[in-house]
Short mmCIF file of C-alpha atoms and ligand atoms in Angstrom, two decimals:
data_model
loop_
_atom_site.label_atom_id
_atom_site.label_comp_id
_atom_site.label_asym_id
_atom_site.label_seq_id
_atom_site.Cartn_x
_atom_site.Cartn_y
_atom_site.Cartn_z
CA MET A 29 211.19 48.55 -167.54
CA ARG A 30 211.01 52.15 -168.60
CA THR A 31 208.71 52.97 -165.71
CA ARG A 32 211.18 51.47 -163.26
CA ALA A 33 213.86 53.69 -164.75
CA LEU A 34 211.50 56.58 -164.20
CA GLY A 35 211.08 55.47 -160.62
CA ALA A 36 214.82 55.36 -160.20
CA VAL A 37 215.13 58.85 -161.58
CA LEU A 38 212.45 60.12 -159.22
CA VAL A 39 214.18 58.52 -156.26
CA LYS A 40 217.59 59.83 -157.29
CA GLY A 41 216.14 63.24 -157.97
CA GLY A 42 215.08 63.32 -154.35
CA LEU A 43 211.47 64.00 -155.34
CA VAL A 44 210.42 61.06 -153.25
CA GLY A 45 213.34 61.30 -150.88
CA GLY A 46 211.33 59.60 -148.18
CA LEU A 47 211.29 56.43 -150.22
CA ALA A 48 215.02 56.43 -150.86
CA GLY A 49 215.61 54.35 -147.75
CA CYS A 50 213.43 51.58 -149.14
CA GLY A 51 216.18 49.71 -151.03
CA GLY A 52 217.67 46.55 -149.63
CA THR A 53 216.49 43.20 -148.39
CA GLN A 54 212.90 43.96 -147.49
CA SER A 55 211.55 46.33 -150.11
CA ALA A 56 208.87 46.07 -152.74
CA LEU A 57 210.74 48.82 -154.60
CA ASP A 58 213.88 46.68 -154.87
CA PRO A 59 212.42 43.57 -156.53
CA ARG A 60 214.45 40.35 -156.83
CA GLY A 61 211.91 38.28 -158.72
CA PRO A 62 209.55 38.63 -161.70
CA ALA A 63 206.36 38.97 -159.64
CA ALA A 64 207.70 41.75 -157.44
CA ALA A 65 209.20 43.44 -160.51
CA THR A 66 205.82 43.47 -162.28
CA ILE A 67 204.13 44.78 -159.15
CA ALA A 68 206.78 47.48 -158.75
CA ASP A 69 206.44 48.55 -162.40
CA PHE A 70 202.68 48.76 -162.05
CA SER A 71 203.01 50.74 -158.82
CA TRP A 72 205.18 53.31 -160.58
CA ILE A 73 202.58 53.64 -163.38
CA LEU A 74 199.86 54.21 -160.77
CA PHE A 75 202.07 56.67 -158.94
CA ALA A 76 202.84 58.63 -162.11
CA GLY A 77 199.17 58.57 -163.23
CA ALA A 78 197.97 59.77 -159.85
CA ALA A 79 200.56 62.55 -159.93
CA VAL A 80 199.38 63.72 -163.38
CA ILE A 81 195.72 63.71 -162.33
CA PHE A 82 196.52 65.52 -159.10
CA ILE A 83 198.52 68.21 -160.86
CA GLY A 84 195.84 68.55 -163.60
CA THR A 85 193.08 68.98 -161.02
CA MET A 86 195.05 71.53 -159.06
CA ALA A 87 195.85 73.45 -162.26
CA LEU A 88 192.16 73.56 -163.21
CA ALA A 89 191.23 74.76 -159.75
CA ALA A 90 193.88 77.47 -159.87
CA TYR A 91 192.71 78.48 -163.33
CA GLY A 92 189.13 78.85 -162.12
CA VAL A 93 190.14 80.89 -159.08
CA LEU A 94 192.73 83.13 -160.74
CA LEU A 95 190.99 83.76 -164.06
CA PRO A 96 187.27 83.64 -163.28
CA ASP A 97 186.40 85.68 -166.38
CA ARG A 98 187.75 83.02 -168.76
CA THR A 99 185.79 80.16 -167.18
CA LYS A 100 182.55 82.03 -166.54
CA GLY A 101 180.95 80.90 -169.77
CA VAL A 102 181.57 77.15 -169.30
CA PRO A 103 178.39 75.35 -168.16
CA PRO A 104 179.05 73.34 -164.96
CA ILE A 105 177.27 70.29 -166.34
CA ARG A 106 180.07 69.86 -168.86
CA PHE A 107 182.65 69.56 -166.06
CA ILE A 108 180.49 67.11 -164.17
CA LEU A 109 179.87 64.99 -167.24
CA TRP A 110 183.44 64.85 -168.59
CA GLY A 111 185.50 65.36 -165.44
CA GLY A 112 183.21 63.60 -162.99
CA LEU A 113 181.82 60.69 -165.01
CA VAL A 114 183.50 59.97 -168.32
CA PHE A 115 187.12 60.49 -167.26
CA PRO A 116 186.99 58.54 -163.96
CA GLY A 117 184.82 55.86 -165.60
CA VAL A 118 187.31 55.25 -168.38
CA THR A 119 190.30 55.44 -166.01
CA LEU A 120 188.78 52.96 -163.57
CA LEU A 121 187.85 50.61 -166.39
CA VAL A 122 191.38 50.66 -167.78
CA LEU A 123 192.80 50.14 -164.27
CA THR A 124 190.47 47.21 -163.59
CA VAL A 125 191.63 45.46 -166.75
CA ALA A 126 195.28 46.31 -166.02
CA THR A 127 195.00 45.02 -162.45
CA ALA A 128 193.54 41.76 -163.67
CA MET A 129 196.39 41.46 -166.17
CA VAL A 130 199.02 42.14 -163.51
CA GLY A 131 197.30 39.63 -161.25
CA ASN A 132 197.58 37.05 -164.01
CA ALA A 133 201.17 37.90 -164.78
CA VAL A 134 202.29 37.36 -161.18
CA ASP A 135 200.38 34.10 -160.77
CA PHE A 136 202.82 31.32 -161.64
CA ARG A 137 200.38 28.42 -161.14
CA THR A 138 200.51 27.63 -164.83
CA HIS A 139 204.30 27.87 -164.99
CA PRO A 140 205.58 25.00 -167.16
CA GLU A 141 208.28 24.01 -164.68
CA GLU A 142 207.33 21.69 -161.82
CA PRO A 143 207.40 23.82 -158.64
CA LEU A 144 209.26 23.05 -155.44
CA ARG A 145 206.55 22.64 -152.79
CA VAL A 146 206.93 24.21 -149.37
CA THR A 147 204.47 24.60 -146.51
CA VAL A 148 204.82 27.57 -144.18
CA VAL A 149 202.90 27.32 -140.90
CA GLY A 150 202.43 30.46 -138.83
CA ASN A 151 202.76 30.33 -135.05
CA MET A 152 202.78 33.11 -132.49
CA PHE A 153 205.54 34.37 -133.20
CA TRP A 154 207.59 32.20 -135.53
CA TRP A 155 207.37 30.34 -138.83
CA GLU A 156 207.56 26.62 -139.36
CA VAL A 157 208.92 25.74 -142.79
CA VAL A 158 208.26 22.26 -144.22
CA TYR A 159 209.54 20.78 -147.48
CA PRO A 160 207.01 17.93 -147.75
CA ASP A 161 208.05 16.08 -150.86
CA LEU A 162 211.80 15.98 -151.24
CA PRO A 163 213.37 12.82 -152.65
CA GLY A 164 215.02 12.10 -149.28
CA GLY A 165 211.80 12.54 -147.27
CA PRO A 166 210.17 15.59 -145.68
CA LEU A 167 212.29 18.27 -144.03
CA VAL A 168 211.15 20.54 -141.19
CA THR A 169 212.95 23.72 -140.24
CA ALA A 170 211.99 27.19 -139.02
CA ASN A 171 212.21 30.92 -139.65
CA GLU A 172 214.23 30.44 -142.80
CA LEU A 173 213.02 29.58 -146.29
CA ARG A 174 215.81 28.55 -148.64
CA ILE A 175 214.86 28.33 -152.30
CA PRO A 176 216.64 27.62 -155.57
CA VAL A 177 217.07 30.58 -157.93
CA GLY A 178 214.90 30.48 -161.06
CA ARG A 179 212.61 27.63 -160.07
CA PRO A 180 209.00 28.35 -159.06
CA VAL A 181 208.38 27.64 -155.37
CA GLU A 182 204.78 26.96 -154.44
CA VAL A 183 204.34 28.08 -150.85
CA THR A 184 201.24 26.74 -149.10
CA VAL A 185 200.52 28.88 -146.06
CA THR A 186 198.40 28.05 -143.06
CA THR A 187 198.43 28.71 -139.30
CA ARG A 188 198.23 26.87 -135.96
CA ASP A 189 196.74 29.79 -134.07
CA VAL A 190 195.62 33.24 -135.24
CA ILE A 191 195.69 34.89 -138.66
CA HIS A 192 199.14 35.89 -139.89
CA SER A 193 200.26 37.14 -143.28
CA PHE A 194 203.25 35.94 -145.31
CA TRP A 195 205.03 38.82 -147.01
CA VAL A 196 208.41 38.83 -148.70
CA PRO A 197 208.19 42.23 -150.41
CA ALA A 198 211.19 41.71 -152.70
CA LEU A 199 209.55 38.59 -154.20
CA HIS A 200 205.77 38.96 -154.20
CA GLY A 201 202.67 40.42 -152.57
CA LYS A 202 201.07 39.28 -149.32
CA MET A 203 199.23 36.04 -148.65
CA ASP A 204 197.19 35.56 -145.48
CA LEU A 205 197.56 32.54 -143.21
CA ILE A 206 194.03 31.60 -142.15
CA PRO A 207 193.13 28.90 -139.60
CA GLY A 208 191.80 25.81 -141.37
CA ARG A 209 192.69 27.04 -144.84
CA MET A 210 195.57 26.33 -147.19
CA ASN A 211 196.40 29.42 -149.25
CA ARG A 212 198.97 29.27 -152.02
CA ILE A 213 201.42 31.73 -153.45
CA THR A 214 204.15 30.88 -155.95
CA LEU A 215 207.48 32.68 -155.65
CA ILE A 216 210.34 32.92 -158.12
CA ALA A 217 213.66 34.49 -157.18
CA SER A 218 215.72 35.73 -160.11
CA GLU A 219 219.09 36.06 -158.37
CA PRO A 220 220.89 34.70 -155.31
CA ALA A 221 220.00 36.90 -152.34
CA ILE A 222 219.25 36.99 -148.64
CA LEU A 223 215.88 38.65 -148.24
CA ARG A 224 213.79 39.47 -145.22
CA GLY A 225 210.10 38.78 -144.95
CA GLN A 226 207.77 39.84 -142.20
CA CYS A 227 204.41 38.84 -140.76
CA ALA A 228 202.04 41.42 -142.22
CA GLU A 229 198.90 40.83 -140.15
CA PHE A 230 198.94 41.91 -136.51
CA CYS A 231 198.98 38.69 -134.47
CA GLY A 232 199.91 39.66 -130.92
CA GLU A 233 202.53 41.37 -128.80
CA GLN A 234 205.57 40.07 -130.72
CA HIS A 235 204.11 40.50 -134.21
CA ALA A 236 206.91 42.94 -135.06
CA TRP A 237 209.54 40.27 -134.28
CA MET A 238 208.00 37.65 -136.52
CA ALA A 239 210.45 37.86 -139.38
CA LEU A 240 211.43 35.23 -141.91
CA PHE A 241 214.61 35.09 -143.95
CA VAL A 242 214.38 33.94 -147.54
CA VAL A 243 217.69 32.75 -148.92
CA ALA A 244 217.76 32.25 -152.69
CA LEU A 245 220.61 29.94 -153.64
CA ASP A 246 222.08 28.59 -156.86
CA PRO A 247 220.38 25.24 -157.49
CA ALA A 248 223.53 23.20 -156.74
CA GLU A 249 224.08 25.05 -153.46
CA PHE A 250 220.42 24.56 -152.62
CA ASP A 251 220.72 20.79 -153.10
CA GLY A 252 223.78 20.78 -150.85
CA TRP A 253 221.89 22.69 -148.18
CA ILE A 254 218.95 20.26 -148.37
CA ALA A 255 221.31 17.29 -148.00
CA ARG A 256 222.97 18.84 -144.94
CA GLN A 257 219.62 19.68 -143.38
CA GLN A 258 218.23 16.20 -143.96
CA ALA A 259 221.20 14.55 -142.26
CA VAL A 260 220.73 13.68 -138.58
CA PRO A 261 223.45 15.55 -136.67
CA GLU A 262 226.35 13.44 -135.38
CA PRO A 263 226.33 12.99 -131.60
CA PRO A 264 228.97 15.26 -130.01
CA ASP A 265 232.55 14.01 -129.80
CA PRO A 266 232.78 12.26 -126.37
CA ALA A 267 236.11 14.04 -125.80
CA ASP A 268 234.29 17.39 -125.80
CA GLU A 269 232.72 17.11 -122.36
CA GLN A 270 231.00 20.47 -122.64
CA LEU A 271 229.07 19.47 -125.77
CA VAL A 272 228.07 16.13 -124.24
CA ARG A 273 226.90 17.99 -121.17
CA GLY A 274 224.96 20.42 -123.34
CA ARG A 275 223.11 17.62 -125.07
CA THR A 276 222.21 15.94 -121.78
CA ALA A 277 221.10 19.28 -120.38
CA PHE A 278 218.84 19.89 -123.36
CA LEU A 279 216.98 16.69 -122.59
CA GLU A 280 217.01 16.97 -118.80
CA ALA A 281 215.81 20.57 -118.75
CA GLY A 282 212.75 19.46 -120.68
CA CYS A 283 213.44 21.44 -123.84
CA GLY A 284 212.34 18.37 -125.79
CA THR A 285 208.74 18.81 -124.67
CA CYS A 286 208.49 21.72 -127.09
CA HIS A 287 211.38 21.19 -129.52
CA VAL A 288 212.47 18.48 -131.92
CA ILE A 289 216.13 17.59 -132.38
CA ARG A 290 216.25 14.66 -134.77
CA GLY A 291 218.36 11.84 -133.39
CA LEU A 292 217.21 12.60 -129.83
CA ALA A 293 213.91 10.73 -130.00
CA GLU A 294 214.81 7.89 -127.61
CA GLY A 295 214.76 7.74 -123.82
CA PRO A 296 212.65 9.30 -121.11
CA TYR A 297 213.25 12.88 -122.29
CA ALA A 298 212.83 12.54 -126.05
CA ALA A 299 213.12 15.76 -128.07
CA VAL A 300 209.89 15.41 -130.01
CA GLY A 301 207.83 18.44 -128.89
CA GLN A 302 205.79 20.33 -131.42
CA LEU A 303 205.22 23.66 -129.66
CA GLY A 304 208.45 25.36 -130.73
CA PRO A 305 210.75 25.48 -133.76
CA ASP A 306 212.62 22.35 -134.88
CA LEU A 307 216.19 22.79 -133.55
CA THR A 308 217.89 19.92 -135.44
CA HIS A 309 220.16 22.35 -137.30
CA VAL A 310 219.53 25.54 -135.33
CA GLY A 311 223.25 26.39 -135.46
CA SER A 312 223.02 26.80 -139.24
CA ARG A 313 220.37 29.51 -139.16
CA LEU A 314 221.00 33.19 -139.85
CA SER A 315 219.08 34.33 -136.80
CA ILE A 316 217.27 33.02 -133.75
CA GLY A 317 213.87 33.99 -132.43
CA ALA A 318 212.47 34.83 -135.89
CA GLY A 319 214.95 37.64 -136.49
CA VAL A 320 215.26 39.05 -132.98
CA LEU A 321 218.95 38.07 -132.50
CA PRO A 322 221.80 37.00 -134.75
CA ASN A 323 222.96 33.41 -134.24
CA GLY A 324 225.93 32.41 -132.07
CA VAL A 325 226.86 31.09 -128.63
CA GLY A 326 226.30 34.43 -126.90
CA PRO A 327 222.86 35.12 -128.39
CA LEU A 328 221.78 31.49 -127.82
CA ALA A 329 222.76 31.64 -124.14
CA ALA A 330 221.02 35.01 -123.84
CA TRP A 331 217.90 33.60 -125.49
CA ILE A 332 217.74 30.50 -123.27
CA ALA A 333 218.26 32.37 -120.01
CA GLY A 334 216.41 35.55 -120.93
CA VAL A 335 213.95 34.96 -123.76
CA GLN A 336 211.29 36.92 -121.90
CA ASP A 337 213.59 39.98 -121.76
CA ILE A 338 214.40 39.66 -125.44
CA LYS A 339 211.00 38.75 -126.85
CA SER A 340 208.50 39.16 -124.04
CA GLY A 341 205.38 37.14 -124.65
CA ALA A 342 207.14 34.48 -126.75
CA ARG A 343 205.76 31.03 -125.98
CA MET A 344 208.94 29.86 -124.24
CA PRO A 345 209.92 30.46 -120.60
CA SER A 346 213.26 32.04 -119.57
CA TYR A 347 215.59 29.37 -118.16
CA SER A 348 217.65 31.48 -115.76
CA THR A 349 217.38 28.56 -113.31
CA LEU A 350 220.13 26.66 -115.15
CA ASP A 351 223.56 27.00 -113.54
CA GLY A 352 226.20 28.90 -115.47
CA GLU A 353 228.15 25.87 -116.66
CA THR A 354 225.02 24.17 -117.93
CA LEU A 355 223.84 27.30 -119.71
CA THR A 356 227.16 27.68 -121.50
CA ALA A 357 227.23 23.98 -122.41
CA LEU A 358 223.68 24.13 -123.77
CA ALA A 359 224.41 27.19 -125.88
CA ARG A 360 227.59 25.65 -127.27
CA TYR A 361 225.74 22.41 -128.06
CA LEU A 362 222.95 24.19 -129.96
CA GLU A 363 225.49 26.30 -131.82
CA SER A 364 227.28 23.10 -132.88
CA LEU A 365 224.14 21.84 -134.65
CA LYS A 366 225.14 23.17 -138.06
CA MET B 18 207.50 97.98 -102.51
CA GLY B 19 211.00 99.27 -101.72
CA ARG B 20 212.10 95.80 -100.67
CA GLY B 21 211.28 94.27 -104.06
CA PRO B 22 214.70 94.55 -105.71
CA LEU B 23 216.44 93.38 -102.54
CA ARG B 24 214.32 90.30 -102.35
CA ILE B 25 214.96 89.51 -105.99
CA ALA B 26 218.69 89.87 -105.47
CA ALA B 27 218.61 87.64 -102.40
CA THR B 28 216.64 84.99 -104.25
CA ALA B 29 219.10 85.12 -107.12
CA VAL B 30 222.07 84.67 -104.82
CA LEU B 31 220.38 81.77 -103.04
CA GLY B 32 219.43 80.17 -106.31
CA LEU B 33 222.92 80.52 -107.69
CA SER B 34 224.60 79.04 -104.67
CA GLY B 35 222.11 76.17 -104.85
CA CYS B 36 223.16 75.48 -108.43
CA VAL B 37 226.82 75.57 -107.47
CA ALA B 38 226.24 73.15 -104.61
CA LEU B 39 224.31 70.75 -106.87
CA ALA B 40 226.93 70.94 -109.57
CA ALA B 41 229.59 70.03 -107.04
CA CYS B 42 227.56 66.96 -106.05
CA GLY B 43 227.12 65.77 -109.65
CA ASP B 44 230.50 64.12 -109.92
CA GLY B 45 230.49 62.45 -106.56
CA ASN B 46 231.73 59.10 -107.93
CA ALA B 47 235.16 59.74 -109.33
CA VAL B 48 236.77 57.46 -111.87
CA GLN B 49 239.74 55.76 -110.23
CA GLY B 50 242.57 54.47 -112.33
CA ASN B 51 243.19 54.13 -116.02
CA ARG B 52 240.16 53.98 -118.36
CA GLU B 53 242.02 54.25 -121.68
CA VAL B 54 241.67 51.04 -123.67
CA ALA B 55 244.59 50.55 -126.08
CA GLY B 56 243.22 50.05 -129.60
CA GLY B 57 239.62 50.60 -128.45
CA GLU B 58 237.26 53.02 -130.18
CA ALA B 59 234.05 53.74 -128.30
CA ALA B 60 232.07 54.43 -131.49
CA ARG B 61 232.95 51.05 -132.94
CA GLY B 62 232.16 49.39 -129.65
CA LYS B 63 228.76 51.02 -129.70
CA ALA B 64 228.16 49.71 -133.23
CA ILE B 65 229.11 46.16 -132.18
CA LEU B 66 226.77 46.31 -129.19
CA THR B 67 223.95 47.74 -131.31
CA ALA B 68 224.28 44.95 -133.88
CA ASN B 69 224.09 42.52 -130.94
CA THR B 70 226.25 40.04 -132.83
CA HIS B 71 227.42 38.44 -129.60
CA GLY B 72 224.17 38.68 -127.68
CA CYS B 73 225.51 41.08 -125.00
CA GLY B 74 222.29 43.11 -124.99
CA GLY B 75 220.22 39.95 -124.55
CA CYS B 76 221.79 39.42 -121.11
CA HIS B 77 222.71 42.95 -120.06
CA THR B 78 220.94 46.26 -119.87
CA ILE B 79 223.40 48.66 -121.51
CA PRO B 80 222.76 52.43 -121.46
CA GLY B 81 222.72 53.98 -124.92
CA ILE B 82 222.14 50.68 -126.75
CA PRO B 83 218.65 50.13 -128.20
CA ASN B 84 217.12 46.74 -127.40
CA ALA B 85 219.77 45.99 -124.77
CA HIS B 86 217.58 45.38 -121.75
CA GLY B 87 218.55 41.90 -120.64
CA THR B 88 218.32 40.95 -116.98
CA VAL B 89 220.31 37.70 -117.07
CA GLY B 90 223.54 39.47 -116.09
CA PRO B 91 224.17 42.75 -114.22
CA PRO B 92 223.32 46.07 -115.90
CA LEU B 93 226.47 47.67 -117.31
CA HIS B 94 225.84 51.30 -116.41
CA GLY B 95 228.66 53.07 -114.64
CA MET B 96 231.30 50.58 -115.84
CA ALA B 97 233.90 53.36 -115.67
CA LEU B 98 233.27 53.65 -111.92
CA ARG B 99 233.20 49.98 -110.91
CA GLY B 100 235.86 48.72 -108.53
CA TYR B 101 235.79 45.17 -109.91
CA VAL B 102 234.87 43.46 -113.14
CA ALA B 103 232.28 40.76 -112.40
CA GLY B 104 233.37 40.91 -108.76
CA ARG B 105 236.55 39.03 -109.63
CA LEU B 106 239.12 41.21 -111.37
CA PRO B 107 240.23 44.76 -110.47
CA ASN B 108 238.59 47.07 -112.99
CA ASP B 109 241.25 48.11 -115.47
CA PRO B 110 241.30 48.07 -119.30
CA GLY B 111 243.28 44.83 -119.55
CA ASN B 112 240.99 42.96 -117.18
CA LEU B 113 237.80 44.29 -118.74
CA VAL B 114 238.93 43.17 -122.20
CA ARG B 115 239.98 39.80 -120.75
CA TRP B 116 236.60 39.31 -119.17
CA ILE B 117 234.62 40.31 -122.25
CA SER B 118 236.63 38.14 -124.62
CA GLY B 119 236.99 35.07 -122.39
CA PRO B 120 234.92 34.96 -119.19
CA GLN B 121 235.09 31.15 -119.11
CA GLU B 122 238.87 31.22 -118.75
CA ILE B 123 238.43 33.36 -115.66
CA ASP B 124 235.59 31.32 -114.22
CA PRO B 125 234.02 28.38 -116.04
CA ARG B 126 231.08 28.50 -113.64
CA SER B 127 229.99 31.96 -114.78
CA ALA B 128 226.74 32.17 -116.70
CA MET B 129 228.47 34.45 -119.18
CA PRO B 130 229.71 32.29 -122.06
CA ASP B 131 232.69 32.80 -124.34
CA THR B 132 230.77 34.48 -127.13
CA GLY B 133 233.49 34.22 -129.75
CA ILE B 134 234.08 37.99 -129.70
CA THR B 135 237.65 38.80 -130.81
CA THR B 136 240.09 40.66 -128.55
CA ALA B 137 240.06 43.60 -130.98
CA GLU B 138 236.25 43.81 -130.85
CA ALA B 139 236.35 43.40 -127.06
CA ALA B 140 238.68 46.41 -126.87
CA HIS B 141 236.17 48.55 -128.79
CA VAL B 142 233.34 47.34 -126.56
CA ALA B 143 235.39 48.03 -123.43
CA ALA B 144 236.12 51.55 -124.71
CA TYR B 145 232.38 52.13 -125.08
CA LEU B 146 231.63 50.69 -121.63
CA TYR B 147 234.18 53.11 -120.14
CA THR B 148 232.13 56.02 -121.46
CA LEU B 149 229.38 54.94 -119.04
CA ARG B 150 229.80 57.02 -115.91
CA ASP B 151 226.28 57.25 -114.54
CA ILE B 152 224.91 55.09 -111.76
CA PRO B 153 221.16 55.69 -111.29
CA LYS B 154 220.58 57.02 -107.79
CU1 CU C 410 201.95 38.90 -137.07
#
């Protein structure tokens, strides 16, 4: 705790002014959970230690250069022995033990509370998020990980294509997504927050737009969210012709070959595709395209007609072949899926 | 040798007149009509477009706005000079705000949806668009 206060003082003092912009939703220096807090504390200790050693070394060098007479008598072997072997040896030993202890402290596998289990599957360039064992059956969503505050969340990460890395700096360190492997990292959020995570292993042209929002909610709110997400959306009100048209258009344009909308699994154009994010409740998300646009009718229409302008290289074609009325209807329909 | 200064002077005069001629050509497209949007602040409009809350930049290329390079709709450079808004309404502040805030009321067949932008926000956006006076040649 004291070291974090030191860090705060350093930041406020402008000594590390460059880091001052690192507060906010995606910063390891602004931790919102115990693991990230421990890591941040340890980082400040390392930073302070490195600063002391650096200053000490520079002072010795200056001493030797400016006052050669005083240092002439010291045999070089003594410097090499103490400064080159004993001191670094002891420091590295202490750091090795400390690192192992920090590693243990941020590993919540032995946490007494039963964790919430989530699977995060990396895709170029979006995240599938699966809650496999909820009481009401599994839930699939995308690009947004909602978790209850205080409870450990065991995230199993894997990938459908290349290596990605799962990193929510305000909660924990990085965990790689490796083809054919299931890696685990357990997160705990200590307060309600909307945090941003980011793919941290270069995975292709849109790697930079492979973001993930983590929303930590009070447990009761979290349960409400799960219940809403598990519900199959009501079919649109037949009186709202535009929404009905949007739903038909979704199926007829073939969107269902890549996307799932639960409740649209029947008929010749079932929405059961597995190549893109599940859109059952896409209207409830904070963003679309893994953080590239905010949500809403305008951004949805822009995405559908111009995804290759917005996120070139994304694995979805631009649908600027749809006529204007259909495009608007489709965007309104998707936005209505709350 | 004696002609040196003369030549320099002549070149200077030529150069200067060239500059003057070019400068006169710069503003070939004059703004016609009123471009003052009541209640619109260009700086706030720019902030709204930059946040991309309504997806404008996903469909339009908009000068001065990062990440606004959509090609679904027309590029919005030179909006202050346009004769018509979307080829339908004479270009004036009222019509531009009307179009931005409710294109579907003007033509439900347009590919530009009602984005849910408020009239007040549309006024700010219109004020920003009226700062755009360059058409690439
Ligand atoms: Cu990546």
